[in-house]
Short mmCIF file of C-alpha atoms and ligand atoms in Angstrom, two decimals:
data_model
loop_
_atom_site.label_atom_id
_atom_site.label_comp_id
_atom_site.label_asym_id
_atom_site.label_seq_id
_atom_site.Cartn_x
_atom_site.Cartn_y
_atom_site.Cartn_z
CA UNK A 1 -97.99 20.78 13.88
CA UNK A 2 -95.88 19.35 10.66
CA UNK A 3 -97.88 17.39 8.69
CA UNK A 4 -96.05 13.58 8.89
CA UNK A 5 -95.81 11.86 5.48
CA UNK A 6 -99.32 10.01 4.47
CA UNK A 7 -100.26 7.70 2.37
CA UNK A 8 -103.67 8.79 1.15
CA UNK A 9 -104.16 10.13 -2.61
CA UNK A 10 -101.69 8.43 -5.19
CA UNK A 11 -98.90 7.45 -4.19
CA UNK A 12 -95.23 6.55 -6.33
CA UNK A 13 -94.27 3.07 -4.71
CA UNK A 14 -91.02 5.07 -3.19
CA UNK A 15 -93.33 7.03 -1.17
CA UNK A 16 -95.05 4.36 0.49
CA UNK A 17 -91.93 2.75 1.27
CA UNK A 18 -90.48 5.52 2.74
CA UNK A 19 -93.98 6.06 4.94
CA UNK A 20 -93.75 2.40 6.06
CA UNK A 21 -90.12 2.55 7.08
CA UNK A 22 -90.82 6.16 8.81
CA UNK A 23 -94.01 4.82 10.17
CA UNK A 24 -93.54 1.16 11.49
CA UNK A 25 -89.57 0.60 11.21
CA UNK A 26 -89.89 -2.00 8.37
CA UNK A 27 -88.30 -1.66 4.82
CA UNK A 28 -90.17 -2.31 2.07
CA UNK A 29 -88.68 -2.72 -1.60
CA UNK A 30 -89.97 -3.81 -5.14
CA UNK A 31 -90.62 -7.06 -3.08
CA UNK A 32 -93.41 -5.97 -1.48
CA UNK A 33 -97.05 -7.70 -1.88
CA UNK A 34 -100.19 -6.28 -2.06
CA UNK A 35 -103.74 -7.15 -1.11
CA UNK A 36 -106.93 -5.24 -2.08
CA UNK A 37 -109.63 -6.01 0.08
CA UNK A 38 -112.97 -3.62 0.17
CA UNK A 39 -115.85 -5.76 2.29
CA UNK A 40 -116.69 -8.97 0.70
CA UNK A 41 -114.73 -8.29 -2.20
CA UNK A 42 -110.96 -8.47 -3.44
CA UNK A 43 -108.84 -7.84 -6.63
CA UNK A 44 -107.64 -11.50 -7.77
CA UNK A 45 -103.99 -12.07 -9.46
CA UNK A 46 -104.15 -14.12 -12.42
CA UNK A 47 -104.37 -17.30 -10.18
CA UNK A 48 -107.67 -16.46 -8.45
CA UNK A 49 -105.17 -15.59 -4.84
CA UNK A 50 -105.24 -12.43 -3.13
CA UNK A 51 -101.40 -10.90 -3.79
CA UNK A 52 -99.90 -8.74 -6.12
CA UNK A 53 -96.78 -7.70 -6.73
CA UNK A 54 -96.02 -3.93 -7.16
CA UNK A 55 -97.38 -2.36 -10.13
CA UNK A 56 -100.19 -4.65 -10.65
CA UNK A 57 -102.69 -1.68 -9.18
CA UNK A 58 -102.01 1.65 -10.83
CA UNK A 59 -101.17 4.36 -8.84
CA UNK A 60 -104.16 6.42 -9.49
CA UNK A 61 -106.37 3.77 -8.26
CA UNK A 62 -105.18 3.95 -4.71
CA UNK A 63 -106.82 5.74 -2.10
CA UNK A 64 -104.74 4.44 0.98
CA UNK A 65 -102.23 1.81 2.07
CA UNK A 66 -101.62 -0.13 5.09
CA UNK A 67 -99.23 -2.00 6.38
CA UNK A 68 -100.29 -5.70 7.67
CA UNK A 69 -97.11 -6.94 8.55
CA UNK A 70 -94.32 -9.20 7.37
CA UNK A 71 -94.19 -12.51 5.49
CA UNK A 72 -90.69 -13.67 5.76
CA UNK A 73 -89.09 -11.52 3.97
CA UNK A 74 -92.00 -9.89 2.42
CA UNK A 75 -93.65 -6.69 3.53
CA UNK A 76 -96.94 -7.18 3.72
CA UNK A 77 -99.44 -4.03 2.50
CA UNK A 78 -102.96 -3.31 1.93
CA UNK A 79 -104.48 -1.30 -0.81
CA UNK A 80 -107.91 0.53 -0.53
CA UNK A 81 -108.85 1.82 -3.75
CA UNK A 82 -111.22 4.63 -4.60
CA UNK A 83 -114.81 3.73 -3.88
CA UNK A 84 -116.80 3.59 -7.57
CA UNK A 85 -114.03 1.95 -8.69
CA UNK A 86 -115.07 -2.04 -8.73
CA UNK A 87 -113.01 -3.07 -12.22
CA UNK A 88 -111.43 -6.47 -10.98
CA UNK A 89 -113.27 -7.05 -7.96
CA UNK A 90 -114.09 -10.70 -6.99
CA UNK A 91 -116.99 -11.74 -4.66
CA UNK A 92 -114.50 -13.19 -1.16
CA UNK A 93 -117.77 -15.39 -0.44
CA UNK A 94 -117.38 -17.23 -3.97
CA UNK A 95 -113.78 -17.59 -4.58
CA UNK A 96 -112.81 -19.00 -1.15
CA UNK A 97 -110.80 -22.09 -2.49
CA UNK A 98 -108.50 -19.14 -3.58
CA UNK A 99 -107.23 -17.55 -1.26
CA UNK A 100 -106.00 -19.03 2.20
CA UNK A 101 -107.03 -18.30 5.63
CA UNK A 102 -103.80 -16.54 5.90
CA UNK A 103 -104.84 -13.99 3.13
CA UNK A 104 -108.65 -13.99 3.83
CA UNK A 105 -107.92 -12.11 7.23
CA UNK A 106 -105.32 -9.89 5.80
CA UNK A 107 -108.26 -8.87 3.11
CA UNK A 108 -110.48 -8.70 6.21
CA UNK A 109 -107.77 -6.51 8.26
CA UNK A 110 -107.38 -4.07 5.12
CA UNK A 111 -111.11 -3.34 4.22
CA UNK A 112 -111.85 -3.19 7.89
CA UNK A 113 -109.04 -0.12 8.17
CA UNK A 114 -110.20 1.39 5.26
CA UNK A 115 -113.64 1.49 6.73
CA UNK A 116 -112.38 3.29 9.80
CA UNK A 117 -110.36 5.88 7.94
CA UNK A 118 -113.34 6.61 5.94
CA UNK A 119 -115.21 7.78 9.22
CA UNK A 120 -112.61 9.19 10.89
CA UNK A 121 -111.76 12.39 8.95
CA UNK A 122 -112.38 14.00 12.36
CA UNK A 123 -111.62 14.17 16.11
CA UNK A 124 -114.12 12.64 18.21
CA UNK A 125 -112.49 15.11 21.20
CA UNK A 126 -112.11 18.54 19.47
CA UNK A 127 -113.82 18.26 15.78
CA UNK A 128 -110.29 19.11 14.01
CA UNK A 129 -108.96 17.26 10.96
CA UNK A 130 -107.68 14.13 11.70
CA UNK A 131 -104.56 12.06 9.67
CA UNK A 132 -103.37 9.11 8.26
CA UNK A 133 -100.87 7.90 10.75
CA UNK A 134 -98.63 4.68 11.59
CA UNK A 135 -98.77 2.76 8.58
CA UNK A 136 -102.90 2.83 8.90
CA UNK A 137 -102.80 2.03 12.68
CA UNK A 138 -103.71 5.27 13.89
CA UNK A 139 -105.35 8.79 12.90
CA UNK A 140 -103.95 11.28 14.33
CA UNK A 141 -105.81 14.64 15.60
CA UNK A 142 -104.38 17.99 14.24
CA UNK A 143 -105.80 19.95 16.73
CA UNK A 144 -105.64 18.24 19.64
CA UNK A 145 -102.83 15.76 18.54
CA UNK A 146 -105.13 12.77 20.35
CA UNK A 147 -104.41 9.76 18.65
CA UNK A 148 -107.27 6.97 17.26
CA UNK A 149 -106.96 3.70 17.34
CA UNK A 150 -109.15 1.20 15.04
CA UNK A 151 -111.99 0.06 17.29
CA UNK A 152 -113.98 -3.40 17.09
CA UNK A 153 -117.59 -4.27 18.43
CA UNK A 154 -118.07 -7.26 20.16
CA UNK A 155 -121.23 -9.08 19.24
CA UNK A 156 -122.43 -12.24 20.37
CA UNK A 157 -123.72 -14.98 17.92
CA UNK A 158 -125.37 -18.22 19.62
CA UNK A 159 -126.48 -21.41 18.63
CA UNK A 160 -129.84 -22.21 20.37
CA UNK A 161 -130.35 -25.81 20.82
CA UNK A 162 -133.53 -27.25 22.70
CA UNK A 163 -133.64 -30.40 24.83
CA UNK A 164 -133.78 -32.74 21.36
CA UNK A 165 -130.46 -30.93 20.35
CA UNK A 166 -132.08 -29.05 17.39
CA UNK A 167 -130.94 -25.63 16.48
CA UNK A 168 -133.01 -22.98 15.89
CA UNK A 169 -132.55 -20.72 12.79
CA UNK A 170 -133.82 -17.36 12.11
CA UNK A 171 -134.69 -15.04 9.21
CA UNK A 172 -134.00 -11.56 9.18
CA UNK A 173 -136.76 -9.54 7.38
CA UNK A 174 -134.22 -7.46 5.70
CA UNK A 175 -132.16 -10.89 3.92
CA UNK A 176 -133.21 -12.41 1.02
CA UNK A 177 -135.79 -15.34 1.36
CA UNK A 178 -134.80 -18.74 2.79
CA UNK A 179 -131.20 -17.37 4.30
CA UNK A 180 -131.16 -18.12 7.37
CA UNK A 181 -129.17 -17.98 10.44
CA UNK A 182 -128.34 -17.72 14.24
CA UNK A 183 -129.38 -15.23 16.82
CA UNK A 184 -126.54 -12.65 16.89
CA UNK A 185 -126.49 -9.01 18.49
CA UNK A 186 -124.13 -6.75 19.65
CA UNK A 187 -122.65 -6.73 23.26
CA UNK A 188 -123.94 -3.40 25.42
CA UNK A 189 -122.02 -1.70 27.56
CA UNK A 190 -121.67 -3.23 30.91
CA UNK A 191 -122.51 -6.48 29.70
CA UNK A 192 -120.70 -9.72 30.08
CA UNK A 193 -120.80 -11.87 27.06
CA UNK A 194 -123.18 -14.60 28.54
CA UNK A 195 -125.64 -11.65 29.17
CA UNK A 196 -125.66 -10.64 26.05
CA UNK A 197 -126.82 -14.44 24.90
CA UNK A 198 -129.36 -13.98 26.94
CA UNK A 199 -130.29 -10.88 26.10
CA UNK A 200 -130.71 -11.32 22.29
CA UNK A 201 -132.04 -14.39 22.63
CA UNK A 202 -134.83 -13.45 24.76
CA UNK A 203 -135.53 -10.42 22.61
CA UNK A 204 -135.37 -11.53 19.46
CA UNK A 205 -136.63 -15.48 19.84
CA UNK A 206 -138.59 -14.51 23.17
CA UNK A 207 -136.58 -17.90 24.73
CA UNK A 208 -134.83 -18.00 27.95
CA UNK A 209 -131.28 -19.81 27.90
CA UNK A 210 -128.79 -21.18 29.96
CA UNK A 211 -125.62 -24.15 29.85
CA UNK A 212 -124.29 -21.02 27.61
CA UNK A 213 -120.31 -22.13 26.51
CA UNK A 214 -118.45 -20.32 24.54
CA UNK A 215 -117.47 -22.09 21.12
CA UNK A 216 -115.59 -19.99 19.04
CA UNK A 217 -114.68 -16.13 17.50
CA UNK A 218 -114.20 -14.76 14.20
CA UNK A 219 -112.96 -11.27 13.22
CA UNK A 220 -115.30 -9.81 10.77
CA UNK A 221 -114.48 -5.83 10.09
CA UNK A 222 -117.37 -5.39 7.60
CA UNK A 223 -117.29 -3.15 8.97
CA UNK A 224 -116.01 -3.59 12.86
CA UNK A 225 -117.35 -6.65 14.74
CA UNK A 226 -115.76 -9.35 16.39
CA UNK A 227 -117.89 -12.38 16.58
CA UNK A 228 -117.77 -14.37 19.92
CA UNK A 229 -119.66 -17.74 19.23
CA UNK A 230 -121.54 -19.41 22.03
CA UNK A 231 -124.04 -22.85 22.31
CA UNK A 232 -126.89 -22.68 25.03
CA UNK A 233 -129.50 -24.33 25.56
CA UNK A 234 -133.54 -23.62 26.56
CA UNK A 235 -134.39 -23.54 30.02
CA UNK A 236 -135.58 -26.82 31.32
CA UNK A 237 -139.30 -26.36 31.81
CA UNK A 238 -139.58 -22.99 29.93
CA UNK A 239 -141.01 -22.54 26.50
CA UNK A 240 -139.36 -24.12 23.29
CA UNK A 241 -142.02 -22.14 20.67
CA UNK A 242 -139.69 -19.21 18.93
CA UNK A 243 -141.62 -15.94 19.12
CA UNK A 244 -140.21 -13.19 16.94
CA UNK A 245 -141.34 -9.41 16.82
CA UNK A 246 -142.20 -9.47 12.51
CA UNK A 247 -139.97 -6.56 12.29
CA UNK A 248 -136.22 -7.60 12.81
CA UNK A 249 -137.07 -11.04 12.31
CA UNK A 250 -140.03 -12.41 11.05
CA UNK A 251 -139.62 -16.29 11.57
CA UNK A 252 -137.41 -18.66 13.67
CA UNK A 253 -137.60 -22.11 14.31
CA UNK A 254 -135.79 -25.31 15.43
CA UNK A 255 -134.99 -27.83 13.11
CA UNK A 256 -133.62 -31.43 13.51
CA UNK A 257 -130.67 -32.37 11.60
CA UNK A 258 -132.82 -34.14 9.08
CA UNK A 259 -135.43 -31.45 8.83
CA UNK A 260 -132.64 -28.82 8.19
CA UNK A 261 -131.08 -31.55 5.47
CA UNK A 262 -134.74 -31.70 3.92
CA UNK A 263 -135.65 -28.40 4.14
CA UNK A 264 -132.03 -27.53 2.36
CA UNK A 265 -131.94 -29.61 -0.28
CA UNK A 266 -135.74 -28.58 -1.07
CA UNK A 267 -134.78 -24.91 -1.30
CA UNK A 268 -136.60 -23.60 2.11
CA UNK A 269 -133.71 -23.00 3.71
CA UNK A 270 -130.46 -21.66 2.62
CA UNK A 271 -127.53 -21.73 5.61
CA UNK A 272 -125.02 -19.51 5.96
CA UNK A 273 -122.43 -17.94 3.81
CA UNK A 274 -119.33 -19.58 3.33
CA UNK A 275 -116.31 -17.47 5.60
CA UNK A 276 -119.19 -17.36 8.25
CA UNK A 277 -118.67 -18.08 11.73
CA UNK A 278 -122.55 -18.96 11.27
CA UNK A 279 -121.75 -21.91 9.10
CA UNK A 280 -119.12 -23.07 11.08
CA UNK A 281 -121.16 -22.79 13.90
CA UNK A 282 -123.91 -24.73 11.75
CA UNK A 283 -121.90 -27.35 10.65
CA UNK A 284 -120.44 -27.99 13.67
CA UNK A 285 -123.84 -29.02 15.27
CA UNK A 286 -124.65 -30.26 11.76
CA UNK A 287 -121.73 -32.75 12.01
CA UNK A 288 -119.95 -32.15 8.70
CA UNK A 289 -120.34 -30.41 5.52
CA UNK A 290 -124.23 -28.86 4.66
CA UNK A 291 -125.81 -29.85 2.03
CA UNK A 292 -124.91 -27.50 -0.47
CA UNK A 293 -121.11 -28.29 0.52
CA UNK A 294 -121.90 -31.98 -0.72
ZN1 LIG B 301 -108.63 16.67 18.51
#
């Protein structure tokens, strides 16, 4: 098979425009914007915002581009830069007021590629090499010439709320002290969304739930889930005390929404980061900004 044109290794901008237009029909020029995006973090422009114009990342900085689409009249591409290489990086969780929602997702789409690339140097069918292919959308398999496509893992994040509408929170024994947050888990597979409430919650909280409704979903490729938000509620007549196992999580409990203000504002508890969908979930029930919002 002929090699197609890549772009992984440094790159002269003419190449990656000429990948892009072979790759996904567009035509890019000296227009073109960039976003870096690695996990939580980003390369700022002088503003504190999340785009670049060409020439603002040298070339022998970049490990891959993609191409995340059009903006107007502006071609839209994401950088990955060589890992070990953190000059410029900003934390995404602290510079939020930055950089729209627009942007944060694009920064989101582009590290969760690059994360996918990184692990996909080979075919899950035959072993061969796999390539670069479609402006980042695919790898394709040199041996076998079966294309992959970037995958995402459902997981289900719920807000447990007893018959005095308090919300539980839990600690994982692997997060720094006082974070806390909701029961979340991965889907199986076989499992219907609502299962998989029930599921997590019953083995990591030991609660039974049910008046589960879905809320709301957030992408979050760091590296490859997609969070599907759901309320429920404890089973009328069933047991409201939180058991956890003291290994994945060693303490949950409900708070009111003054308790949870007190126990914020004296330090015991801190919520969830900022581009969560646990916050938003939290504030939501909350009923406006937390505490340390205020
Ligand atoms: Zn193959």
């Amino acid at each position: 098979m002929q090699p197609r044109a890549v772009v992984e290794g440094t790159q002269d901008p003419q190449t990656i425009f000429d990948t892009v237009l072979e790759h996904c029909g567009v035509k890019a020029d000296k227009n073109a914007t960039f976003l870096v995006g690695e996990r939580h973090r980003y390369i700022p422009n002088s503003e504190g915002g999340a785009r670049h114009k060409l020439g603002a990342i040298e070339n022998h900085r970049v490990k891959r581009v993609f191409f995340l689409g059009v903006d107007g009249s502006t071609v839209l591409l994401g950088i990955q830069i060589h890992p070990n290489d953190t000059e410029g990086y900003a934390d995404l969780r602290r510079t939020v007021n930055h950089v729209d929602a627009t942007d944060m997702q694009l920064l989101a789409t582009c590290a969760g590629l690059a994360s996918w690339h990184d692990n996909g140097a080979f075919c899950a069918r035959c072993g061969a090499r796999t390539q670069y292919s479609a402006g980042g959308w695919e790898r394709q398999c040199l041996g076998c010439a079966r294309i992959e496509y970037p995958r995402t893992d459902p997981s289900v994040i719920v807000a447990i709320h007893d018959d005095e509408d308090r919300l539980l929170v839990a600690h994982n024994a692997m997060w720094r002290p006082h974070y806390a947050s909701l029961v979340a888990g991965f889907m199986e597979m076989g499992e219907a969304p609502e299962q998989a409430v029930q599921r997590e919650t019953l083995e990591e909280v030991g609660l039974e739930v049910d008046r589960i409704e879905y809320v709301a979903s957030q992408a979050w490729p760091f590296p490859r889930s997609l969070m599907l938000g759901y309320q429920a509620r404890v089973v009328d007549g069933t047991s409201v005390e939180p058991v956890v196992d003291g290994v994945e999580l060693d303490w949950a409990r409900f708070y009111s929404r003054a308790e949870y203000e007190q126990a914020m504002r004296a330090g015991e508890v801190e919520a969830p980061g900022p581009i969560s969908i646990a916050r938003a979930m939290v504030r939501r029930w909350y009923g406006g900004p937390l505490p340390d919002e205020q």
